[in-house]
CSV table of C-alpha atoms in Angstrom, one decimal:
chain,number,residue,atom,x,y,z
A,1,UNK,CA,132.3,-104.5,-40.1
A,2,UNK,CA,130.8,-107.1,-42.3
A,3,UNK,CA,126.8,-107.2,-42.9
A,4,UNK,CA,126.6,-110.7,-41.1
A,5,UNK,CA,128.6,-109.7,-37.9
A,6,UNK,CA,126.6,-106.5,-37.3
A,7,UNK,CA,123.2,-108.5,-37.6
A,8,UNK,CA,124.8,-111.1,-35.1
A,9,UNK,CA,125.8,-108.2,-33.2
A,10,UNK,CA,122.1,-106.9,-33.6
A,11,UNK,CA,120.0,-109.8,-33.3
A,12,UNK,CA,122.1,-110.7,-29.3
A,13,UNK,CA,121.8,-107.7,-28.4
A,14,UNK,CA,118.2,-107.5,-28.9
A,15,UNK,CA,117.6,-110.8,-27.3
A,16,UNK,CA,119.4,-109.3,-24.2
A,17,UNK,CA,117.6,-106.2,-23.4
A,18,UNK,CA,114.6,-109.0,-24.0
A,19,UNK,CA,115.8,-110.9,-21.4
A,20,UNK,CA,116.9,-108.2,-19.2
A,21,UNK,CA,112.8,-107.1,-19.7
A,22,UNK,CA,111.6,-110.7,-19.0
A,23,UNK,CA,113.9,-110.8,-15.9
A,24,UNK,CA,114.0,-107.5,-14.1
A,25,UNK,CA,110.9,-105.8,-15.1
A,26,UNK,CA,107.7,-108.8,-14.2
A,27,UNK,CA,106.2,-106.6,-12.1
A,28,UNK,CA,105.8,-103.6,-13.9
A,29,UNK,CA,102.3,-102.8,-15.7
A,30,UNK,CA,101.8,-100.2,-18.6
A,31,UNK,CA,98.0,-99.4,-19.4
A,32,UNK,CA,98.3,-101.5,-22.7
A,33,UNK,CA,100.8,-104.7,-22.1
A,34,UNK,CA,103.0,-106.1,-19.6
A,35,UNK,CA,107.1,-105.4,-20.1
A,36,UNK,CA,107.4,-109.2,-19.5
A,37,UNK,CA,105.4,-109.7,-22.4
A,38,UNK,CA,107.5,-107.1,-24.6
A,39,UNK,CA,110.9,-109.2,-23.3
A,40,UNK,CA,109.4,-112.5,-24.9
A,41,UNK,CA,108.9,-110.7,-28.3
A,42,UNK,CA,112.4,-109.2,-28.2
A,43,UNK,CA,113.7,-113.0,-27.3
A,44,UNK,CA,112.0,-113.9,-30.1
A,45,UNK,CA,112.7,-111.4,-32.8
A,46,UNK,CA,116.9,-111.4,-31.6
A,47,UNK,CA,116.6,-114.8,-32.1
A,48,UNK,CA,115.3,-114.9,-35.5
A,49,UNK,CA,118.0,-112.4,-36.4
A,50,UNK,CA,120.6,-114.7,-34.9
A,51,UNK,CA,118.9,-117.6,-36.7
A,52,UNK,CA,119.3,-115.4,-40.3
A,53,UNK,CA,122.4,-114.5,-39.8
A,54,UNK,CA,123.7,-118.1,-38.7
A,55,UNK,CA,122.0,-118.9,-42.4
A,56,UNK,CA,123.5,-116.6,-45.1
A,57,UNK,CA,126.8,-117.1,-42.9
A,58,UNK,CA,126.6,-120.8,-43.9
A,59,UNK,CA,125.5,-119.8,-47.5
A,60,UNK,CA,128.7,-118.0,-48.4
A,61,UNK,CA,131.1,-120.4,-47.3
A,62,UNK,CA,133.8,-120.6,-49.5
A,63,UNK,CA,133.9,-124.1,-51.1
């Protein structure tokens, strides 16, 4: 498997099990942070993987 599809590969599945936190687990409190809180960052960080990989994808085009 090629570097750029396993970060794709990486960077949606981290966004899912963000959204699946966001989604399903609102309600549920730790002592330190709420899980909703921990989905946003996931979101966030799978789609800045996404984002990367999208961008050396587009630099190695073949001309």
């Amino acid at each position: 498997m090629s570097r750029g599809a396993r970060q794709t590969i990486e960077g949606l599945g981290t966004a899912l099990v963000g959204l699946v936190f966001f989604v399903f687990l609102d309600e549920v409190e730790t002592p330190v942070f709420t899980l909703s809180k921990v989905g946003v960052v996931l979101m966030a960080v799978g789609g800045v993987q996404l984002v990367v990989a999208a961008v050396r994808g587009l630099g190695r085009r073949p001309a």
